Amino acid sequence: SNSWGNSSTSYGPGAQAYDAGTRDANSSQAGNQEMIFLFAAGNDGPSSNTVGNPGNGKNMITVGASENQRPSDESGNWNDGCGVGPSGADNAMDVINFSSRGPVAGSRIKPEVIAPGTHIQGTASTVAGYDGSGVCDKYRPGSQTVFAASSGTSHSTPAVAGVASLYYRWLQTRHGIAATSPALMKAYLIAHPTYLTGVSGNGNLPTNSQGYGMPDMATAFDDTPRFLINQSEILGASGETWSWSGAVADPGKPVRIVMTYTDAPGNTGTSPQVNDLDLKIEVDGSTYLGNVFSGQWSTTGGTADNRNNYEAVFLPAGSSGALDITITAKNIAGDGVPGNADGTDQDFALVCYNCAQEPGFALVATPPRLDVCAPDPASYTVDVGQIMGFVSPVSLTVSGNPAGSNVSFSQNPVTPAGSSTLTIGNTDAAAAGSYTLTIDGNAAGATPQSRSVGLNLFSSAPPAAVPGAPANGATDVATTPNFSWSAATQASTYTIEVATNAGFSNIVATQSGIDGTSWAAPMLNGNTTYYWRVKAENTCG
């Protein structure tokens, strides 16, 4: 993890050396000693073309900085010594303005990923003479000498390095990959992203501000089927192809496919690209090329990417059926795999998330959550999808339903592809509350599948919610007041209204569907008397 660099944006000797060292960190030793390098993008944003050397190389993982979600500390609003105030640390979906942006030499996109980099706290140096230089806050909070705080891509980068170390171990223990290559680590980070939608977010992926987004560890560690390649396939000449055929494992989840390769180091001072591999996906009768996006999802059409040594196809939930992946050696001009007999070749890594390699079935239950007023029943549709021609009957069971209720399936077992209606009946004999129902599917010769749905069961309309603050008759209230009230039994949501008259004929602010017991109002006028009321609601009334 490297939190250093310089402001030179050309492809220099440093970037070249780290591109070579990613494949072989010790050239004096036989074989390739691969090393996963992460570099901070730099703090020269928000202008474009500001990612410095050596982080602007091809084979390292370059990390930008989003905001943190820590606008204040125990002393109030947090303005750190680097000029980052509360507004620079109040939304992790915002790209912070100082984060360096691509493009970099060769019109390549950098960074690849992003992570929070403002108001980051860590242990303070214990070296004699430590004066806080190099960090924003020598000590934070100021009443102690254990913790310091700072802002910058120097702090988002080690966070992603920590994520990478966890991924490395996960790939060992859950996927049997003894040594994750730098290319596979980059692919795994890219394949499990959170798309930033705040300031300097959005855009067609990958963007020069957020790359593909922020690591999403919840998805990276889930049990969704994956197909992985760790540089075991080599393309030896221009025009050669590699292909794989499988299927979408779960139509209820997105499909994310990422191909990366450790390219040979390029010539300094020029566009550094050497080899060029292209990714193509065919699913649902449509063809998608790598890095052709509309927002956070891939779109058909476009042209193959000849600039970046990483390409991705992201499809939203809803895709199903056969899935074909093709990787083409568009141009093999250099030695991508040093140390073997072939002087012009290139291997690659691949991550296919939500990809099945063998026949089986998919299980999808909708809706994901239901609100029901007893004695009405709760009904869910359970779709049993077919993967690669699997036709064995799937037996369905459900657990977690309210005590006293009964369960039934309209069809059980179900032969893929087919569906069944799950009904939770006798709800008036059950206690009101929130429940999680687990639907399990089992079939001979296939991996068992499990899906969860929610049930909010109500027995009556809720009583009135009691307003709390601002209290009746309160004065000196902020013009952006925070309204709060007591929770009402069996309430699902609340609706608040603010008016300038007691009859509420002139409502100036309102919000419905509030999940909690408070609401931050928009700006109101000063020197004005307001009236407010709140209503508790559920599906019973």
Coordinates of C-alpha atoms in Angstrom, one line a residue:
S1 CA 0.0 0.0 0.0
N2 CA 1.7 3.2 -1.2
S3 CA 0.5 6.6 -0.1
W4 CA 3.0 8.6 -2.0
G5 CA 3.7 9.8 -5.5
N6 CA 4.5 12.9 -7.5
S7 CA 2.6 15.4 -9.5
S8 CA 4.1 14.4 -12.9
T9 CA 1.3 13.0 -15.0
S10 CA 3.4 11.4 -17.7
Y11 CA 4.1 7.7 -17.8
G12 CA 7.5 7.8 -16.2
P13 CA 10.1 5.4 -15.0
G14 CA 8.4 5.0 -11.6
A15 CA 5.1 3.8 -13.2
Q16 CA 7.1 1.6 -15.6
A17 CA 9.0 0.0 -12.8
Y18 CA 5.9 -0.8 -10.8
D19 CA 4.1 -2.1 -13.9
A20 CA 7.1 -4.5 -14.3
G21 CA 7.2 -5.3 -10.5
T22 CA 3.6 -6.2 -10.4
R23 CA 4.3 -9.2 -12.6
D24 CA 7.8 -9.9 -11.1
A25 CA 8.9 -8.0 -8.0
N26 CA 12.3 -9.8 -7.9
S27 CA 13.8 -10.2 -11.4
S28 CA 17.0 -11.7 -10.0
Q29 CA 15.0 -14.8 -8.7
A30 CA 13.8 -17.5 -11.1
G31 CA 10.1 -17.3 -11.9
N32 CA 7.6 -14.5 -11.5
Q33 CA 7.2 -13.1 -8.0
E34 CA 4.0 -11.3 -8.4
M35 CA 3.1 -8.4 -6.0
I36 CA -0.2 -6.6 -5.5
F37 CA 0.5 -2.8 -5.4
L38 CA -2.0 -0.2 -4.4
F39 CA -1.3 3.5 -5.0
A40 CA -3.0 6.7 -3.9
A41 CA -4.4 8.7 -6.8
G42 CA -3.1 11.9 -5.3
N43 CA -4.7 15.1 -3.9
D44 CA -4.5 17.4 -6.9
G45 CA -8.2 17.3 -8.0
P46 CA -10.7 18.2 -9.0
S47 CA -9.1 18.9 -12.4
S48 CA -8.7 16.1 -14.9
N49 CA -5.4 14.5 -15.7
T50 CA -4.1 14.9 -12.2
V51 CA -3.2 11.4 -11.2
G52 CA 0.5 11.4 -10.6
N53 CA 3.4 9.0 -11.2
P54 CA 3.7 6.1 -10.4
G55 CA 0.0 5.7 -9.5
N56 CA -0.9 6.4 -13.2
G57 CA 0.6 3.1 -14.3
K58 CA -1.4 0.2 -15.7
N59 CA -1.0 -2.7 -13.4
M60 CA -1.3 -1.3 -9.9
I61 CA -4.7 -0.6 -8.2
T62 CA -5.1 3.2 -8.0
V63 CA -7.5 4.5 -5.3
G64 CA -9.3 7.8 -5.2
A65 CA -11.1 9.4 -2.2
S66 CA -14.7 9.9 -1.4
E67 CA -16.0 11.8 1.5
N68 CA -16.4 10.2 4.9
Q69 CA -19.6 10.4 7.0
R70 CA -18.1 12.2 10.0
P71 CA -19.0 15.9 9.8
S72 CA -18.5 16.4 13.5
D73 CA -17.0 15.0 16.6
E74 CA -17.6 15.3 20.3
S75 CA -16.6 19.0 20.2
G76 CA -19.0 19.9 17.4
N77 CA -18.4 20.7 13.7
W78 CA -15.1 19.2 12.5
N79 CA -12.8 21.5 10.5
D80 CA -9.5 19.7 10.2
G81 CA -6.1 21.3 9.7
C82 CA -6.2 20.5 5.9
G83 CA -9.2 22.7 5.3
V84 CA -11.8 19.9 5.2
G85 CA -14.9 21.0 7.1
P86 CA -18.2 19.3 7.9
S87 CA -19.5 19.6 4.3
G88 CA -16.4 17.6 3.1
A89 CA -17.3 14.7 5.3
D90 CA -21.1 14.4 5.4
N91 CA -21.8 12.0 2.5
A92 CA -19.7 9.0 1.5
M93 CA -21.5 9.0 -1.9
D94 CA -19.7 12.3 -2.8
V95 CA -16.2 12.3 -4.4
I96 CA -14.2 14.8 -2.4
N97 CA -12.9 17.7 -4.5
F98 CA -9.2 17.1 -3.8
S99 CA -9.2 13.5 -5.1
S100 CA -7.1 13.4 -8.3
R101 CA -8.8 12.4 -11.5
G102 CA -7.9 10.8 -14.8
P103 CA -7.5 10.3 -17.6
V104 CA -3.9 9.3 -17.6
A105 CA -1.3 8.7 -20.3
G106 CA -2.8 6.8 -23.2
S107 CA -6.3 8.2 -22.4
R108 CA -6.7 5.4 -19.8
I109 CA -9.2 5.7 -16.9
K110 CA -7.9 6.1 -13.3
P111 CA -8.6 5.5 -10.5
E112 CA -10.1 2.0 -10.5
V113 CA -11.8 2.2 -7.1
I114 CA -12.5 4.8 -4.4
A115 CA -13.0 4.8 -0.6
P116 CA -13.6 7.4 2.1
G117 CA -10.6 9.8 2.6
T118 CA -11.7 12.6 4.8
H119 CA -11.7 12.9 8.6
I120 CA -9.9 9.6 8.9
Q121 CA -8.7 8.8 12.4
G122 CA -5.7 6.6 13.4
T123 CA -3.0 6.3 16.0
A124 CA -0.7 9.3 16.3
S125 CA 3.1 8.8 15.8
T126 CA 5.1 8.0 19.0
V127 CA 8.4 9.0 17.5
A128 CA 10.3 11.6 19.5
G129 CA 9.8 15.1 17.9
Y130 CA 6.5 14.2 16.3
D131 CA 4.9 17.6 15.4
G132 CA 1.9 16.6 13.3
S133 CA 3.5 17.6 10.0
G134 CA 2.1 15.4 7.2
V135 CA -1.3 15.0 8.9
C136 CA -4.1 17.4 9.2
D137 CA -4.8 17.1 13.0
K138 CA -1.8 16.3 15.2
Y139 CA -4.2 14.9 17.8
R140 CA -7.9 14.4 17.4
P141 CA -9.7 14.9 19.8
G142 CA -7.3 17.5 21.2
S143 CA -7.6 16.3 24.8
Q144 CA -5.5 13.2 24.2
T145 CA -2.2 12.1 22.5
V146 CA -3.2 8.6 21.2
F147 CA -5.1 9.4 18.0
A148 CA -4.4 11.8 15.1
A149 CA -6.7 12.5 12.1
S150 CA -6.1 13.4 8.5
S151 CA -7.7 13.7 5.0
G152 CA -6.4 12.6 1.6
T153 CA -6.1 9.7 -0.8
S154 CA -3.2 8.6 1.4
H155 CA -5.9 7.4 3.8
S156 CA -8.4 5.9 1.4
T157 CA -5.7 3.8 -0.1
P158 CA -4.8 1.7 3.0
A159 CA -8.5 1.2 3.6
V160 CA -8.7 -0.5 0.3
A161 CA -5.5 -2.4 1.0
G162 CA -7.2 -3.8 4.1
V163 CA -10.2 -4.8 2.0
A164 CA -7.8 -6.5 -0.5
S165 CA -6.1 -8.5 2.3
L166 CA -9.5 -9.8 3.4
Y167 CA -10.4 -10.7 -0.2
Y168 CA -7.1 -12.5 -0.6
R169 CA -7.9 -14.7 2.4
W170 CA -11.5 -15.2 1.2
L171 CA -10.3 -16.4 -2.2
Q172 CA -8.0 -18.8 -0.5
T173 CA -10.5 -20.3 1.9
R174 CA -13.8 -20.2 -0.1
H175 CA -12.6 -20.5 -3.7
G176 CA -9.4 -22.5 -3.4
I177 CA -7.1 -20.0 -4.9
A178 CA -3.8 -20.4 -3.2
A179 CA -2.2 -17.2 -4.5
T180 CA -4.4 -14.4 -5.9
S181 CA -2.7 -12.7 -8.8
P182 CA -2.6 -8.8 -8.9
A183 CA -4.9 -9.1 -12.0
L184 CA -7.5 -11.2 -10.1
M185 CA -7.4 -8.9 -7.1
K186 CA -8.1 -5.9 -9.3
A187 CA -10.9 -7.8 -10.9
Y188 CA -12.4 -8.9 -7.6
L189 CA -12.4 -5.3 -6.3
I190 CA -14.0 -4.0 -9.5
A191 CA -16.6 -6.8 -9.6
H192 CA -18.2 -5.9 -6.2
P193 CA -18.8 -2.1 -6.3
T194 CA -21.0 0.5 -4.8
Y195 CA -21.8 3.2 -7.4
L196 CA -21.4 6.7 -6.0
T197 CA -24.3 9.0 -6.8
G198 CA -23.4 12.2 -5.0
V199 CA -21.2 15.2 -5.9
S200 CA -18.9 14.2 -8.8
G201 CA -20.4 10.7 -8.8
N202 CA -22.8 9.2 -11.3
G203 CA -21.6 9.1 -14.9
N204 CA -21.0 6.2 -17.2
L205 CA -18.7 3.6 -15.6
P206 CA -15.8 3.6 -15.3
T207 CA -15.4 7.3 -14.6
N208 CA -12.2 9.3 -14.0
S209 CA -13.5 10.4 -10.6
Q210 CA -14.8 7.1 -9.0
G211 CA -13.5 4.4 -11.3
Y212 CA -16.1 1.6 -10.8
G213 CA -17.0 2.8 -7.3
M214 CA -16.4 1.8 -3.7
P215 CA -15.7 -1.7 -2.5
D216 CA -18.9 -3.5 -1.4
M217 CA -17.8 -6.2 1.1
A218 CA -21.3 -7.5 1.8
T219 CA -21.6 -8.6 -1.8
A220 CA -18.0 -9.7 -2.1
F221 CA -18.4 -12.1 0.7
D222 CA -21.9 -13.5 -0.2
D223 CA -22.6 -17.0 -1.3
T224 CA -23.7 -16.1 -4.9
P225 CA -22.1 -18.5 -7.4
R226 CA -19.0 -17.2 -9.2
F227 CA -16.7 -18.3 -12.0
L228 CA -13.1 -17.3 -11.5
I229 CA -9.9 -17.5 -13.6
N230 CA -6.6 -16.7 -12.0
Q231 CA -4.3 -16.2 -15.1
S232 CA -4.6 -19.9 -16.1
E233 CA -5.5 -19.1 -19.7
I234 CA -3.0 -17.6 -22.1
L235 CA -3.6 -16.0 -25.5
G236 CA -0.5 -16.3 -27.7
A237 CA -1.2 -14.2 -30.8
S238 CA -3.4 -11.5 -32.1
G239 CA -6.8 -12.9 -33.1
E240 CA -6.9 -15.8 -30.7
T241 CA -10.0 -16.1 -28.5
W242 CA -11.0 -17.8 -25.3
S243 CA -14.7 -18.6 -24.5
W244 CA -16.8 -20.0 -21.7
S245 CA -20.5 -20.9 -21.6
G246 CA -22.6 -21.1 -18.5
A247 CA -25.8 -19.5 -17.2
V248 CA -27.1 -16.8 -14.9
A249 CA -27.4 -18.4 -11.5
D250 CA -30.0 -16.2 -10.0
P251 CA -32.3 -13.9 -12.1
G252 CA -33.0 -11.9 -8.9
K253 CA -29.4 -10.6 -8.7
P254 CA -27.2 -8.5 -11.0
V255 CA -24.5 -10.1 -13.1
R256 CA -21.1 -8.6 -13.0
I257 CA -18.2 -9.8 -15.2
V258 CA -14.7 -8.3 -15.0
M259 CA -11.6 -9.2 -17.1
T260 CA -8.2 -7.7 -16.2
Y261 CA -4.7 -8.4 -17.3
T262 CA -1.2 -7.5 -16.1
D263 CA 0.2 -5.8 -19.2
A264 CA 3.9 -5.6 -20.1
P265 CA 5.5 -2.3 -19.1
G266 CA 5.3 0.3 -21.7
N267 CA 7.7 2.9 -23.0
T268 CA 8.0 6.0 -20.9
G269 CA 6.7 9.3 -22.1
T270 CA 4.2 7.8 -24.5
S271 CA 1.0 5.9 -24.4
P272 CA 2.1 2.9 -22.4
Q273 CA -0.4 0.2 -23.8
V274 CA 1.3 -2.9 -25.1
N275 CA -1.3 -5.7 -25.4
D276 CA -5.0 -5.4 -25.9
L277 CA -7.6 -7.9 -24.8
D278 CA -11.4 -7.4 -25.3
L279 CA -14.3 -8.7 -23.3
K280 CA -17.7 -9.7 -24.9
I281 CA -20.8 -11.1 -23.2
E282 CA -23.9 -12.6 -24.7
V283 CA -27.0 -13.1 -22.6
D284 CA -30.7 -12.9 -23.2
G285 CA -30.1 -12.5 -26.9
S286 CA -28.1 -9.3 -26.4
T287 CA -24.4 -8.6 -26.8
Y288 CA -22.4 -6.4 -24.4
L289 CA -18.8 -5.2 -24.8
G290 CA -16.5 -4.4 -21.9
N291 CA -16.7 -0.8 -20.5
V292 CA -19.7 0.2 -22.6
F293 CA -21.9 1.7 -19.9
S294 CA -24.9 3.9 -19.4
G295 CA -24.6 5.0 -15.8
Q296 CA -23.9 2.0 -13.6
W297 CA -25.2 -0.6 -16.1
S298 CA -23.8 -1.9 -19.4
T299 CA -25.6 -1.2 -22.6
T300 CA -25.5 -2.8 -26.0
G301 CA -23.7 -1.3 -28.9
G302 CA -20.5 0.8 -28.6
T303 CA -17.0 -0.2 -29.6
A304 CA -14.4 -2.4 -27.9
D305 CA -12.1 -0.7 -25.4
N306 CA -8.5 -0.4 -26.7
R307 CA -7.2 1.8 -23.9
N308 CA -7.6 0.0 -20.5
N309 CA -6.2 -3.3 -19.3
Y310 CA -9.5 -3.9 -17.4
E311 CA -13.0 -4.3 -18.8
A312 CA -16.3 -4.9 -17.2
V313 CA -19.9 -5.8 -18.0
F314 CA -22.5 -5.1 -15.3
L315 CA -26.1 -6.2 -15.8
P316 CA -29.0 -5.4 -13.4
A317 CA -31.2 -8.1 -11.9
G318 CA -33.5 -9.7 -14.4
S319 CA -31.1 -11.4 -16.8
S320 CA -31.6 -15.2 -17.1
G321 CA -30.6 -18.2 -19.2
A322 CA -27.5 -19.0 -21.1
L323 CA -24.4 -16.8 -20.6
D324 CA -21.5 -16.8 -23.0
I325 CA -18.1 -15.0 -22.4
T326 CA -15.6 -14.4 -25.1
I327 CA -12.1 -12.8 -24.6
T328 CA -10.3 -11.8 -27.8
A329 CA -6.7 -11.0 -28.2
K330 CA -7.2 -7.8 -30.3
N331 CA -3.4 -7.1 -30.3
I332 CA -0.6 -9.1 -28.8
A333 CA 2.5 -7.0 -29.3
G334 CA 4.6 -7.7 -26.2
D335 CA 5.6 -10.2 -23.6
G336 CA 2.7 -10.2 -21.1
V337 CA 3.9 -13.5 -19.4
P338 CA 7.6 -13.2 -19.0
G339 CA 9.8 -16.2 -18.3
N340 CA 8.2 -18.6 -20.7
A341 CA 9.2 -19.6 -24.3
D342 CA 6.7 -17.2 -25.9
G343 CA 7.8 -13.6 -26.3
T344 CA 4.4 -12.3 -27.3
D345 CA 1.6 -13.5 -25.2
Q346 CA -0.9 -12.4 -22.5
D347 CA -2.8 -14.1 -19.7
F348 CA -5.8 -12.7 -17.8
A349 CA -8.0 -12.9 -14.8
L350 CA -11.7 -13.1 -14.8
V351 CA -14.5 -12.7 -12.2
C352 CA -18.0 -13.7 -13.2
Y353 CA -20.5 -12.9 -10.3
N354 CA -23.8 -14.7 -10.4
C355 CA -22.6 -17.2 -12.9
A356 CA -23.5 -20.9 -12.8
Q357 CA -21.1 -23.6 -14.2
E358 CA -23.3 -26.6 -13.9
P359 CA -27.0 -27.5 -14.2
G360 CA -29.2 -26.4 -11.3
F361 CA -32.1 -24.2 -10.4
A362 CA -32.6 -20.6 -9.3
L363 CA -35.0 -19.5 -6.6
V364 CA -36.7 -16.0 -6.6
A365 CA -39.4 -14.9 -4.2
T366 CA -41.4 -11.8 -4.6
P367 CA -42.3 -9.3 -3.2
P368 CA -39.3 -9.0 -0.9
R369 CA -41.6 -7.7 1.9
L370 CA -45.3 -7.6 2.6
D371 CA -47.5 -5.5 5.0
V372 CA -50.6 -7.5 5.9
C373 CA -53.6 -6.6 8.1
A374 CA -55.0 -9.7 9.8
P375 CA -57.1 -11.7 9.0
D376 CA -55.9 -11.2 5.4
P377 CA -53.4 -13.8 4.1
A378 CA -49.9 -13.0 2.9
S379 CA -49.1 -14.3 -0.6
Y380 CA -45.7 -14.5 -2.3
T381 CA -44.7 -15.8 -5.8
V382 CA -41.9 -18.3 -5.8
D383 CA -40.3 -18.7 -9.2
V384 CA -38.1 -21.7 -9.8
G385 CA -35.7 -21.0 -12.7
Q386 CA -34.0 -23.5 -14.9
I387 CA -30.2 -23.4 -15.2
M388 CA -28.5 -25.3 -18.1
G389 CA -31.5 -27.6 -18.8
F390 CA -32.0 -28.8 -15.2
V391 CA -35.5 -30.5 -14.9
S392 CA -35.5 -32.4 -11.6
P393 CA -38.4 -31.5 -9.3
V394 CA -37.7 -28.9 -6.6
S395 CA -39.3 -29.4 -3.2
L396 CA -40.2 -26.2 -1.3
T397 CA -40.4 -25.6 2.4
V398 CA -40.8 -22.4 4.5
S399 CA -39.8 -21.5 8.0
G400 CA -40.0 -18.4 10.3
N401 CA -43.8 -17.9 9.7
P402 CA -45.7 -16.5 12.7
A403 CA -46.8 -19.0 15.3
G404 CA -50.4 -19.9 14.9
S405 CA -50.4 -19.2 11.1
N406 CA -50.4 -21.9 8.5
V407 CA -48.5 -22.2 5.2
S408 CA -49.3 -23.7 1.8
F409 CA -47.8 -23.8 -1.7
S410 CA -50.1 -23.9 -4.8
Q411 CA -47.7 -26.3 -6.4
N412 CA -45.0 -28.4 -4.6
P413 CA -42.7 -29.7 -5.9
V414 CA -42.1 -27.5 -8.9
T415 CA -40.4 -28.6 -12.1
P416 CA -38.0 -25.9 -13.5
A417 CA -38.9 -23.6 -15.0
G418 CA -42.1 -23.1 -13.0
S419 CA -43.6 -21.2 -10.1
S420 CA -45.7 -21.6 -7.0
T421 CA -47.7 -19.3 -4.8
L422 CA -46.8 -19.3 -1.1
T423 CA -49.7 -18.4 1.1
I424 CA -49.5 -17.5 4.9
G425 CA -53.0 -18.0 6.2
N426 CA -54.8 -17.9 9.6
T427 CA -53.0 -14.7 10.3
D428 CA -55.6 -13.5 12.9
A429 CA -54.3 -16.4 15.2
A430 CA -50.8 -14.9 15.1
A431 CA -49.2 -12.1 17.0
A432 CA -48.6 -8.8 15.3
G433 CA -44.9 -8.1 14.5
S434 CA -42.2 -8.3 11.9
Y435 CA -41.1 -11.7 10.6
T436 CA -38.5 -13.1 8.3
L437 CA -39.6 -16.1 6.3
T438 CA -37.0 -18.4 4.8
I439 CA -38.0 -20.3 1.7
D440 CA -35.8 -23.4 0.9
G441 CA -35.6 -25.3 -2.3
N442 CA -34.1 -28.8 -2.6
A443 CA -33.7 -31.1 -5.6
A444 CA -31.6 -34.2 -6.4
G445 CA -28.4 -33.4 -8.1
A446 CA -28.4 -29.6 -7.4
T447 CA -27.1 -27.2 -4.9
P448 CA -29.9 -26.3 -2.4
Q449 CA -31.2 -22.7 -2.6
S450 CA -32.6 -20.4 0.0
R451 CA -34.4 -17.0 -0.2
S452 CA -35.8 -14.8 2.6
V453 CA -38.8 -12.5 2.4
G454 CA -40.2 -10.2 5.1
L455 CA -43.7 -10.0 6.6
N456 CA -45.0 -7.2 8.7
L457 CA -48.2 -8.4 10.3
F458 CA -50.7 -5.9 11.9
S459 CA -53.8 -6.7 13.9
S460 CA -55.3 -3.1 14.0
A461 CA -54.7 0.4 13.0
P462 CA -52.1 2.2 15.2
P463 CA -53.1 4.7 17.9
A464 CA -52.3 8.4 17.4
A465 CA -48.7 9.4 17.5
V466 CA -47.9 12.0 20.2
P467 CA -46.0 15.0 19.0
G468 CA -42.8 15.7 21.0
A469 CA -40.5 18.5 19.8
P470 CA -40.8 21.3 19.1
A471 CA -43.2 21.4 22.0
N472 CA -46.5 23.3 21.9
G473 CA -45.8 27.0 22.2
A474 CA -42.0 26.6 21.7
T475 CA -40.1 29.8 20.6
D476 CA -36.7 30.5 19.2
V477 CA -37.0 27.3 17.1
A478 CA -34.5 26.9 14.3
T479 CA -35.7 27.7 10.8
T480 CA -34.8 24.1 9.8
P481 CA -36.4 22.4 12.8
N482 CA -36.1 18.7 13.6
F483 CA -39.6 17.3 14.5
S484 CA -39.9 14.2 16.7
W485 CA -42.7 12.2 18.2
S486 CA -43.3 9.1 20.3
A487 CA -43.6 5.8 18.6
A488 CA -47.2 4.4 18.1
T489 CA -47.9 0.7 18.7
Q490 CA -48.0 -1.2 15.4
A491 CA -47.1 1.9 13.3
S492 CA -45.5 1.1 10.0
T493 CA -44.9 4.7 8.8
Y494 CA -45.8 8.2 9.7
T495 CA -47.0 11.3 7.9
I496 CA -46.2 14.8 9.1
E497 CA -47.8 18.1 8.1
V498 CA -46.7 21.6 8.8
A499 CA -49.0 24.5 8.2
T500 CA -49.4 28.2 9.0
N501 CA -52.9 27.9 10.4
A502 CA -54.5 25.7 13.0
G503 CA -57.0 24.4 10.5
F504 CA -54.2 23.1 8.3
S505 CA -55.7 24.6 5.1
N506 CA -52.3 26.1 4.2
I507 CA -49.8 23.2 4.5
V508 CA -46.3 24.5 3.7
A509 CA -44.3 21.3 4.3
T510 CA -45.3 17.6 4.4
Q511 CA -43.7 14.2 4.3
S512 CA -45.3 10.7 4.1
G513 CA -43.8 7.3 4.5
I514 CA -41.4 8.2 7.3
D515 CA -40.0 5.0 8.8
G516 CA -38.7 6.5 12.1
T517 CA -40.0 9.0 14.7
S518 CA -38.3 12.2 13.5
W519 CA -38.1 14.4 10.4
A520 CA -35.8 17.2 9.4
A521 CA -37.9 19.9 7.9
P522 CA -36.8 22.1 4.9
M523 CA -36.1 25.8 5.5
L524 CA -39.1 27.6 7.0
N525 CA -39.6 31.3 7.4
G526 CA -38.5 33.2 10.5
N527 CA -40.8 35.2 12.7
T528 CA -43.7 32.9 11.8
T529 CA -46.1 30.7 13.9
Y530 CA -46.4 27.2 12.6
Y531 CA -48.6 24.3 13.5
W532 CA -47.7 20.6 13.1
R533 CA -49.3 17.2 13.4
V534 CA -48.2 13.7 12.8
K535 CA -50.2 10.6 11.8
A536 CA -49.3 7.0 12.4
E537 CA -50.2 4.5 9.7
N538 CA -50.2 0.8 8.7
T539 CA -52.0 -1.3 6.2
C540 CA -55.0 -1.7 8.6
G541 CA -55.6 2.1 8.6

